CSV table of C-alpha atoms in Angstrom, one decimal:
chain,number,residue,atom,x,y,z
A,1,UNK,CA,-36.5,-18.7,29.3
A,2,UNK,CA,-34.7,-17.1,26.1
A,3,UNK,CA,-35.7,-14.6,24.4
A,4,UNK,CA,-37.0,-16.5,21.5
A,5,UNK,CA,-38.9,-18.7,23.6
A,6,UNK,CA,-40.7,-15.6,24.4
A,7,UNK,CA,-41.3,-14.3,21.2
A,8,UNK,CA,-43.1,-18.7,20.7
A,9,UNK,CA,-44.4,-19.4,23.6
A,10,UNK,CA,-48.4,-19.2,23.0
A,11,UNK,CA,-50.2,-15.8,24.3
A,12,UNK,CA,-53.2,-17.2,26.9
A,13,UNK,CA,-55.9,-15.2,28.1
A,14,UNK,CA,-55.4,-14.1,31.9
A,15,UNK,CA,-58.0,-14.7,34.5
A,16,UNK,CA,-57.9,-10.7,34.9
A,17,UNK,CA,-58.3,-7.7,32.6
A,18,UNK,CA,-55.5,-5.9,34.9
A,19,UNK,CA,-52.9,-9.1,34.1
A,20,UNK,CA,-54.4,-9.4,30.2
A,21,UNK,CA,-53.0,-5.5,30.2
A,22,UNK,CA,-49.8,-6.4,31.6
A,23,UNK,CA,-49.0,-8.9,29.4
A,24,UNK,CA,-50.2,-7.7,26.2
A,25,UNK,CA,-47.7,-4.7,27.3
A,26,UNK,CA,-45.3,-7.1,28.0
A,27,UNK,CA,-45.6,-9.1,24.0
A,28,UNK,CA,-45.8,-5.6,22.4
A,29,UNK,CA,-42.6,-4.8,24.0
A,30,UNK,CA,-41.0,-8.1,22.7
A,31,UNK,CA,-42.1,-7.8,19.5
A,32,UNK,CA,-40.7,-4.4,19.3
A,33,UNK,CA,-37.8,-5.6,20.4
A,34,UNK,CA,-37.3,-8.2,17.9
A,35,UNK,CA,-38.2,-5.6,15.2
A,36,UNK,CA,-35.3,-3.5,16.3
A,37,UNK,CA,-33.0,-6.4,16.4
A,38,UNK,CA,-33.4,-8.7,13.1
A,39,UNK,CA,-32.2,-5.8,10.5
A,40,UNK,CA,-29.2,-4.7,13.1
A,41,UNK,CA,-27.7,-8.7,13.1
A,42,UNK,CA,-28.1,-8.7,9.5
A,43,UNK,CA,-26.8,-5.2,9.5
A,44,UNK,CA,-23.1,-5.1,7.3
A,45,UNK,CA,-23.9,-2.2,4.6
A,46,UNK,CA,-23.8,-2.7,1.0
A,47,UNK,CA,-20.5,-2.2,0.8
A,48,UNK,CA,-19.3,-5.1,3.3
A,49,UNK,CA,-17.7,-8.1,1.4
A,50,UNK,CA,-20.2,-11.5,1.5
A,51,UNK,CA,-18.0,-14.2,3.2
A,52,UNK,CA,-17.9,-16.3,-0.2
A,53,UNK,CA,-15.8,-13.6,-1.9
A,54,UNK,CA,-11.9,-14.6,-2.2
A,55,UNK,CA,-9.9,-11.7,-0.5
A,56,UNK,CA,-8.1,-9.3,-2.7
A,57,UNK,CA,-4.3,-10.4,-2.6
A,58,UNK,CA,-1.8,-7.9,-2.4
A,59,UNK,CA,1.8,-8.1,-2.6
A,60,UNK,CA,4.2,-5.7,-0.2
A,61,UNK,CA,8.0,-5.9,-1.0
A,62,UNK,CA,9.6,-6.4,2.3
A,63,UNK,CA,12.2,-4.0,1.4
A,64,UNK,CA,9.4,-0.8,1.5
A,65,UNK,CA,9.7,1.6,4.1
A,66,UNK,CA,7.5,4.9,4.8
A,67,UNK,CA,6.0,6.3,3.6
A,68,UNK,CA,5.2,3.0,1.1
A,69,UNK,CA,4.4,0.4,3.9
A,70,UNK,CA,4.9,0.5,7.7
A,71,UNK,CA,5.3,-3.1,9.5
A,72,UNK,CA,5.1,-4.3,12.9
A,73,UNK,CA,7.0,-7.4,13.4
A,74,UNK,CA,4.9,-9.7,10.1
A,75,UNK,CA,2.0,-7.4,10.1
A,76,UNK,CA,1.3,-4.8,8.0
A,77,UNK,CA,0.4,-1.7,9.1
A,78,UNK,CA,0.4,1.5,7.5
A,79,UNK,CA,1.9,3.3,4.8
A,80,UNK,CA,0.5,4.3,1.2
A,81,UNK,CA,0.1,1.2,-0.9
A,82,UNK,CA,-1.7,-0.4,2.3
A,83,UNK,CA,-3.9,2.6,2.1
A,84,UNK,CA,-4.7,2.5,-1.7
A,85,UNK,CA,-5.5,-1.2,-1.6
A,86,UNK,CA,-7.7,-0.8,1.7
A,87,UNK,CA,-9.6,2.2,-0.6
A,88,UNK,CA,-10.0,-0.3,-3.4
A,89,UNK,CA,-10.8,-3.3,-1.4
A,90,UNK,CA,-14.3,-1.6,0.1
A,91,UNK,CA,-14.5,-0.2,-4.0
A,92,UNK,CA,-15.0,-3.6,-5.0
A,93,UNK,CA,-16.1,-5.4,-1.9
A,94,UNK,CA,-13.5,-7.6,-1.0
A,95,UNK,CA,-11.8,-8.5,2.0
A,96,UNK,CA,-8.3,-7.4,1.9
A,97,UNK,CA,-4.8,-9.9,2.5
A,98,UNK,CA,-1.5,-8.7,2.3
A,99,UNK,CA,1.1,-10.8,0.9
A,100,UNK,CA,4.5,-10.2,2.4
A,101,UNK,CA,7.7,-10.6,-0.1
A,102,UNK,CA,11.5,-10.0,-0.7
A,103,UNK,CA,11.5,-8.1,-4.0
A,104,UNK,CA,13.7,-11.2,-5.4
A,105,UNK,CA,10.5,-13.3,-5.4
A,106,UNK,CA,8.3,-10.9,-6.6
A,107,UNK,CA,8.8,-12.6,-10.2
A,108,UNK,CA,8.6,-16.2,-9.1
A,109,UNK,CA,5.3,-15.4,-6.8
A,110,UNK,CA,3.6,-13.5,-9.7
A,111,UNK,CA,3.7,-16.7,-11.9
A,112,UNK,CA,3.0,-19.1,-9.4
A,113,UNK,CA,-0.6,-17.0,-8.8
A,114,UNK,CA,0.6,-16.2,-5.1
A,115,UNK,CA,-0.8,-12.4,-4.9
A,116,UNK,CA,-3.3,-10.4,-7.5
A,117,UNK,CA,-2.2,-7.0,-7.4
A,118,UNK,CA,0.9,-5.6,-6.5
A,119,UNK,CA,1.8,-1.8,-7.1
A,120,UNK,CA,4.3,0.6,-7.0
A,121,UNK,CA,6.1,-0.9,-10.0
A,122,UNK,CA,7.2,0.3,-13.7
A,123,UNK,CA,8.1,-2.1,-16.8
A,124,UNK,CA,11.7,-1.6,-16.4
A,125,UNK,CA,11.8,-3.2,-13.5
A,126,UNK,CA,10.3,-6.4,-14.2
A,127,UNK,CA,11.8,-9.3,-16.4
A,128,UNK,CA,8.5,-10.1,-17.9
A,129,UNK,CA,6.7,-6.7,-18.2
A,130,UNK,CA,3.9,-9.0,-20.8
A,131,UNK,CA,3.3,-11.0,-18.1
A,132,UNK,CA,1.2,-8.9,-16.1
A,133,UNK,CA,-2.3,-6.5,-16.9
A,134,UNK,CA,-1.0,-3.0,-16.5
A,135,UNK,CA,-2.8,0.3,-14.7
A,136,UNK,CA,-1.4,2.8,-16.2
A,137,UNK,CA,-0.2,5.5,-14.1
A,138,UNK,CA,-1.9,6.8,-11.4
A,139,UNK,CA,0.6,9.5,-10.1
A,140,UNK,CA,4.1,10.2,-11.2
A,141,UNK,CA,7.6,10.9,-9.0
A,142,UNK,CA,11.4,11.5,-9.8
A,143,UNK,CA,14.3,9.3,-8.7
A,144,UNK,CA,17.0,11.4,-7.6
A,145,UNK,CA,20.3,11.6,-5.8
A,146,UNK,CA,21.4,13.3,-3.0
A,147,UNK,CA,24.4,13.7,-0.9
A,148,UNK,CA,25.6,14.8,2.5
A,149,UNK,CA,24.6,18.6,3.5
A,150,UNK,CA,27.9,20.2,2.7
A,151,UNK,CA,28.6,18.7,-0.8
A,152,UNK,CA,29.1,20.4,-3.9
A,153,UNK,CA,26.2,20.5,-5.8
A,154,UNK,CA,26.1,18.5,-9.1
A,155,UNK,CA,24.6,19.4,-12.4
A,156,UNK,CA,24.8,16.2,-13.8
A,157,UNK,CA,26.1,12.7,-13.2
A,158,UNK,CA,29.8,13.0,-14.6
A,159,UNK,CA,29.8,16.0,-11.7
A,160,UNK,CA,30.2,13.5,-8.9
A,161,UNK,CA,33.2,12.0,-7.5
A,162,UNK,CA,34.3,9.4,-10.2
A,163,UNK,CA,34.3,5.6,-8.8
A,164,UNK,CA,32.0,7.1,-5.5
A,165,UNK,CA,29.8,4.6,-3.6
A,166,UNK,CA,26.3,5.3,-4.0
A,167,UNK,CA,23.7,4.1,-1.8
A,168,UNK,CA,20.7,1.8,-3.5
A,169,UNK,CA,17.8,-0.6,-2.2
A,170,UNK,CA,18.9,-3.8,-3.2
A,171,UNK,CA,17.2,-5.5,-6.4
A,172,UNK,CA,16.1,-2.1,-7.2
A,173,UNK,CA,16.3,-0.6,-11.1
A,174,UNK,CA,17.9,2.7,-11.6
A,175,UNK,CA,17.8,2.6,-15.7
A,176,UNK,CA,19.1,6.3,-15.6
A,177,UNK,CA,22.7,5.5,-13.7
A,178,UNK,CA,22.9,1.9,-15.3
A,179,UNK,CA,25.7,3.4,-17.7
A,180,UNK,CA,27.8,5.2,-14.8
A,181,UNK,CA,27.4,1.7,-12.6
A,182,UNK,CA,28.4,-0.7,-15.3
A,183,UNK,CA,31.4,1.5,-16.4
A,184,UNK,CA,32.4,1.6,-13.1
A,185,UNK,CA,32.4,5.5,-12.7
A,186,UNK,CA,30.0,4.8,-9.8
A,187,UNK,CA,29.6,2.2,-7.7
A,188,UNK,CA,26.7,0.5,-6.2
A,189,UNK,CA,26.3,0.4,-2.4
A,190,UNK,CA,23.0,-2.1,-1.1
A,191,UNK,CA,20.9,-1.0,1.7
A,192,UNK,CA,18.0,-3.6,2.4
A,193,UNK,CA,15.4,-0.8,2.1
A,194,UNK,CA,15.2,3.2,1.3
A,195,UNK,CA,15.5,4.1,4.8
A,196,UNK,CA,19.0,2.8,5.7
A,197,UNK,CA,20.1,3.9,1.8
A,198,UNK,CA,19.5,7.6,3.3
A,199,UNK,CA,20.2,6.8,6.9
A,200,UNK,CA,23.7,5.6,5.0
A,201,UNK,CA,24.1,9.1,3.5
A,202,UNK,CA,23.1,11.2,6.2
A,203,UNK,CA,25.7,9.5,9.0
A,204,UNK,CA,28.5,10.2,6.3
A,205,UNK,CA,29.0,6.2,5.6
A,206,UNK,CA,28.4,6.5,1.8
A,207,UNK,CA,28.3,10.0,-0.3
A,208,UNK,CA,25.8,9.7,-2.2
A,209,UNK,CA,22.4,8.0,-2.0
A,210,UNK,CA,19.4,7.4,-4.7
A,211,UNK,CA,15.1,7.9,-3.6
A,212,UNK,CA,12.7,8.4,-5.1
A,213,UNK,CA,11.0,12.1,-4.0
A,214,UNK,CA,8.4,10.6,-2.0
A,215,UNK,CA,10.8,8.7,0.4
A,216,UNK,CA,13.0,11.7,0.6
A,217,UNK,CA,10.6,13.7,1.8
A,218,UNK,CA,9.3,11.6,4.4
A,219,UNK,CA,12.4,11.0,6.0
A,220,UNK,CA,13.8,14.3,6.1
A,221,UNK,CA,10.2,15.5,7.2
A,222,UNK,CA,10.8,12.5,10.2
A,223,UNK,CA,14.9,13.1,10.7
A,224,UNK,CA,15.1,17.2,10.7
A,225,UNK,CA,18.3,16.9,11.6
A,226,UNK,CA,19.3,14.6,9.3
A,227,UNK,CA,22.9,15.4,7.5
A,228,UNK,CA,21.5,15.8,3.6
A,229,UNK,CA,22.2,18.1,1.3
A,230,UNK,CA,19.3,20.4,-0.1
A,231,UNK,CA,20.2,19.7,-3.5
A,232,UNK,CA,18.9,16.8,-5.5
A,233,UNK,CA,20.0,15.7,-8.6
A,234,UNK,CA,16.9,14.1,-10.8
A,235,UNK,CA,18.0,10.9,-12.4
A,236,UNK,CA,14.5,9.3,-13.4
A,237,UNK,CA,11.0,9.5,-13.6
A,238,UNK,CA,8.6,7.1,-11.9
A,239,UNK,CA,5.0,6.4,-13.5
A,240,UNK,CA,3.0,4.9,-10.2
A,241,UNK,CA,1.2,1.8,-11.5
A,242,UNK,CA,-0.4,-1.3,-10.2
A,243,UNK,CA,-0.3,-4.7,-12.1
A,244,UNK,CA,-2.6,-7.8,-11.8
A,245,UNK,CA,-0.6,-11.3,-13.1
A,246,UNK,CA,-2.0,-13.0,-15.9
A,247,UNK,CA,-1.4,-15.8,-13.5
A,248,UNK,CA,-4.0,-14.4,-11.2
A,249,UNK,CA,-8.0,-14.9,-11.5
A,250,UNK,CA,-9.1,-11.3,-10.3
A,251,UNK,CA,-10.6,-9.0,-13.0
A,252,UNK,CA,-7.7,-6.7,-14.2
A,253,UNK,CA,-10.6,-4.7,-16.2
A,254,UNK,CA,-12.9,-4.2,-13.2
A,255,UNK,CA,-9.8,-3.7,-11.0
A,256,UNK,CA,-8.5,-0.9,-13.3
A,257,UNK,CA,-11.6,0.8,-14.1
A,258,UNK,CA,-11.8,1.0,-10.1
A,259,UNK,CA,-8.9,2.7,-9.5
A,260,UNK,CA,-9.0,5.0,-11.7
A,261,UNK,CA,-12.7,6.0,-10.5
A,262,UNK,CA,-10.8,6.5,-6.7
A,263,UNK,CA,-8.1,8.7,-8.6
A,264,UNK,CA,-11.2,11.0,-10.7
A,265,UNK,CA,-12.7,11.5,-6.8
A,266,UNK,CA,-9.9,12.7,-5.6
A,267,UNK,CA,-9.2,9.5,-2.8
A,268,UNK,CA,-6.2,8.5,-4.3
A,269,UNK,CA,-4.3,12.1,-4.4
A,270,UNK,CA,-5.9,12.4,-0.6
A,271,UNK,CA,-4.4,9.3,0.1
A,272,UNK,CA,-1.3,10.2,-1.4
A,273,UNK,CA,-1.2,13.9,0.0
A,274,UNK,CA,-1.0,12.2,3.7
A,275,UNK,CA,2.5,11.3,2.5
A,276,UNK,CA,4.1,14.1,1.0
């Protein structure tokens, strides 16, 4: 018999008082037992997202490494901008879905509605900054160059070696050494992501590289004996923000007003602080 056929089958009056106390133990523990388990199956907090609710869509550039994303073969799993989103997805209660992309097709996918948030991005580096719902920053790094651990240290740009190769993540923006690439007094070297643009540097196969602080850090923290210099040269300014498509249907407003409430409590520089 299952256990709901217990908790319907009709209670009959035994033949005995001794059996009438047996079973009337016997239904009181059922019933209990049902008590206890109704609320824990229906059980998911108030926080859990209802299985109707689309999931919250969020682009990852294929071209991160740590501490931005971590992967494992097609899955994503780790890294800050995972983090953030998981932080925001329980804010609003939505299931979460990364959206994996090379950053050439970041453009294309934002118009064609394939993700609704995607951050880690500034205005300079989009062709169609008007096209999106902007954040506003929510924390703030430099750019900066470094070279090998025995290199002069430079004050400024025209310091380095004129027509050097410099290491970059390819498809990247650097509006601060535009000028010295187009002239040709530097010249651009293409790593696939910021790892291998410092990994370059550090095994002496370029002499300069360009990260962002965050990046830098991370790897030297992971790589201690990793050939960089101690100097950095500060070449631009990065404004964190996150963007939601016009082309998407998620509430920018709601979105926004949710991330900022993580960065007031404090989760978003915790977040962040498990980086540095």
């Amino acid at each position: 018999m299952r256990f709901s056929d217990e908790l319907e089958a009709p209670c009959k009056v035994p033949g005995s008082f001794s059996s009438f106390r047996s079973l009337c133990s016997f239904c009181a523990l059922c019933v209990t037992a049902a008590l206890i388990q109704i609320p824990a199956m229906g059980a998911t907090g108030p926080s859990a997202p209802r299985a109707d609710v689309p999931p919250l869509r969020v682009a990852v550039s294929s071209s991160w490494g740590m501490p931005f994303a971590k992967f494992q073969g097609d899955q994503v799993v780790g890294g800050l901008v995972p983090d953030l989103s998981k932080a925001l997805a329980v804010s609003l209660e939505m299931p979460l879905r990364f959206v994996i992309l090379p950053g050439k097709r970041f453009e294309a996918a934002s118009m064609d509605g394939q993700f609704d948030l995607r951050c880690y991005l500034e205005p300079a580096w989009v062709e169609a900054p008007e096209a999106y719902e902007w954040s506003g920053a929510l924390f703030s790094f430099n750019d900066v160059v470094v070279g090998q651990r025995d290199s002069p240290s430079p004050r400024a740009l025209k310091d380095l070696a004129s027509g050097a190769r410099v290491s970059v993540v390819e498809g990247y923006v650097y509006p601060g050494v535009d000028a010295q690439f187009k002239s040709g007094a530097l010249k651009r070297d293409v790593s696939p992501d910021q790892v291998k643009v410092l990994a370059k540097v550090a095994r002496g196969h370029t002499p300069y590289g360009i990260s962002n602080v965050l990046a830098l850090s991370w790897f030297v923290r992971h790589n201690l004996d990793a050939n960089l210099s101690n100097w950095q040269l500060a070449v631009g300014h990065v404004d964190f923000q996150c963007v939601v498509p016009h082309a998407s249907s998620l509430d920018a407003s709601k979105t926004f007003k949710a991330l900022h409430q993580l960065k007031q409590s404090g989760a978003l520089d915790e977040i962040l602080g498990n980086y540095r």
